[in-house]
Amino acid sequence: MSALSDRPVDPAVGLPVPHESAILHATGRAIFTDDLASRTAGVLTAWPVQSTHAHARVSVLRTDGALGVPGVVRVLTADDVPGINDSGIKHDEPLFPTEVMFYGQALCWVLAESTEAARLGADAVQVEYEVLTSVVTLSEAITAESFQGETRTVRRGDADAALAEAARVFEGESEVGGQEHFYLETQAALAQVEDDGRVFVQCSTQHPSETQAIVAHVLGLSSNAVTVQCLRMGGAFGGKEMQPHGFAAVAALGALLTGRPVRLRLTRTQDLTLTGKRHPFHASWRVGFSEDGLLLGLKATLTADGGWSLDLSEPVLSRALCHIDNAYWIPAIEARGRIVKTNKTSQTAFRGFGGPQGMFMIEDILGRCAPLLGIDPAELRRKNFYAPGQLTPYGQPVRHAERLGAIWTQLVHSSALARRTEEARAFNAASPHLKRALALTPVKFGISFNFTAFNQAGALVHVYKDGSVLINHGGTEMGQGLHTKMLQVASTALGVPLSAVRLAPTRTDKVPNTSATAASSSSDLNGGAIKNACDQILARMADVAGRMLGAHSQDVRFTRGRVSALGLGAGQDIGFAEVAGEAYLQRVQLWAAGFYRTEGLYWDQKAMQGEPFKYFAYGAAATEVEVDGFTGAYRVRRVDIVHDVGDSLSPIIDIGQVEGGFVQGAGWLTLEDLRWDAGDGPGRGRLLTQSASTYKLPSLSEMPDEFNVTLFERATEDGAIYGSKAVGEPPVMLALSVREALRQAVAGFGPAGHSVELASPATPEAVFWALTAARAAVEAEAPTQGTSGAERAPALTDT
Ligand code: MTE
Ligand code: MOS
């Protein structure tokens, strides 16, 4: 059959169609996991008893009080677990712990007839603790040498030698905060036990197969006794890759022990205090440049705050180390990574999966060094871009590196960079208290799971006798538009109209052993599997149609629901349904299981070398901001983006992903400030930002006044489904341009050559401290060592 990237005539891929559930979402008819509870009879609700210490031993857990509360049916504790009392994949996450590892951790779960009864029951459980010393912040953990997991190093050449010879060498530290996923739908599961003891769990999960595996091992069952279904998610962003498993296991355990359906749906505050977030990272670094600003060497130590258990911290760290180069050729490099263990939620996957943190470091370095080198930051970035033929530090050729320059040039024109930079300069000269700046930053993001085995997918495609099509694949829908794209792929591959194809919910008994819907790879993987299944069916249908049309099967064409043969005249085609009906009568199989594995990948995770990525997604953003010198408040005036999605499978979806990813990234870098109680009082380790009132999310008022997103054209990606590229995560990192624009605007308050250190998130407060330092530098007329803002981004020294 045709190559994976070839598009037939008149394809459904590439059409600007709305999200497959857009109308259901907008009218409220879309069903989410917890909506099922009210449609199910006899449901019990599960409610957690949460720890009030960051680190402690549970000396007494008395549940009889709860059982006295009317409506309470049972309290689930460690004694009830028939299988393994662990909800992780590393066996370091007891589901019902005896040692509390973070403030808010669930100790046991109360099952009751109503939410209210369950809540009151949980209040009536008595817990006594033996308090242990806790490690809360990243810096406390480094001092205490509280580490977990493997240390990894990406190395090329001799970084020490390169730094020794470099004309200009700078060193410093950078730190970036975490981020809450804040998916609209909190974690939810509904479990039922079937007549023969099989367990059916409906769950808001990005990883149904792993939810199934964890439920099975907690219950002591094999995988064929547990089915997990995910209808759709109201957002996930990586937060439902690992986090749902334990909640699903609690619901399943409750259902098994009571014989009744059990629902579990976290409140917002429970979700914020129980589940993992984006990893905060710290880096210390030394960087060397040539006199004219070419990167020569980099030595860095990255430290990720993993929270109380490993979860996905190791692969997140690997991706950070594989993205510290971003778009830049660094001839000699030694980037070491390690993970600290702290008494906080277990940090996990979050859109970009460490990539944003790695890229943050190099962009922070370039943004801080540009003034010291006396080079315009955009020029410093551009001149260090990878050239075709160069390799990443982990040994992968940077294919299509020329796109970096092409995208950059297009953006320079489309954003009218020269004119607007001049306008900002003129504005600033006349404005002592408001300063504007424009910054450009590039993105190069590797697509595929680093762990090679995950790069596989399956699908099940049914053609019914009436010619209608039902598809099922291993990926889940979280709003990203995967199902929409998969409908377009099946419609294209079978040559039927989009309206002839439907999609059934993701279930582990339809497609087994699936990978998480993650790493932005789901269209590549599941699209490949769906096309493979469609190709099998079409080959069989072509035989039937060939006989019907009196033509060779290889000359049969399927287009938009019509089947014809080469050389036949108009009106001699037949309908797809007719062929399907005839195939049935001739006892020809009309359904198929499809499979796809990404070719050409290998990765040595110990040596941190190989070719882990199928390709790179490229993009660049130009952001203009205006900063108020009195308050540090700022506004994003305009954003222009040029982004490479290959040949788009679904342009409306892709533009939505670019816009959404950018705004989520801007939230992480400018607004969203997770605060934990690091004091010595009784609240030590408690998450202080427990709701949307204290945790500032991007809203309409933070949207750029003008927002232009352009998809890079003529960008066919060979070897990927219909020439497309992944889009889910890369745009997050385009938001680094917002941070860099803020840095440059702040520089406008300081003397020439002043290096601006900006804490992250760059909240108005952080911007205020940075511009206070810039102003102080004017007075001192010498480079400053920074004031308060410097606590999180210590002074940079030219050594
Ligand atoms: N878009 C929406 N609307 N909601 C989400 O939860 N998750 C992101 C991204 N875009 C997400 C989203 C993350 S973290 C990933 S990895 C990808 O979607 C996953 O889907 P894909 O592989 O189909 O791109
Ligand atoms: Mo996305 S962080 O890979 O779920």
Short mmCIF file of N, CA, C and O in Angstrom, two decimals, residues 3 88 370 502 746:
data_model
loop_
_atom_site.label_atom_id
_atom_site.label_comp_id
_atom_site.label_asym_id
_atom_site.label_seq_id
_atom_site.Cartn_x
_atom_site.Cartn_y
_atom_site.Cartn_z
N ALA A 3 2.85 4.72 0.89
CA ALA A 3 3.70 5.10 2.02
C ALA A 3 2.87 5.86 3.04
O ALA A 3 1.89 6.53 2.70
N GLY A 88 1.92 2.65 42.45
CA GLY A 88 2.89 3.16 41.48
C GLY A 88 3.42 2.05 40.60
O GLY A 88 3.00 0.90 40.67
N ALA A 370 23.33 37.76 26.96
CA ALA A 370 23.33 38.64 25.78
C ALA A 370 23.82 40.05 26.11
O ALA A 370 24.73 40.57 25.43
N ARG A 502 -17.45 6.53 12.71
CA ARG A 502 -17.66 6.85 14.12
C ARG A 502 -16.55 6.26 14.95
O ARG A 502 -15.85 5.35 14.50
N VAL A 746 12.37 44.94 31.24
CA VAL A 746 12.96 45.34 32.52
C VAL A 746 14.33 45.97 32.29
O VAL A 746 14.69 46.96 32.93
#
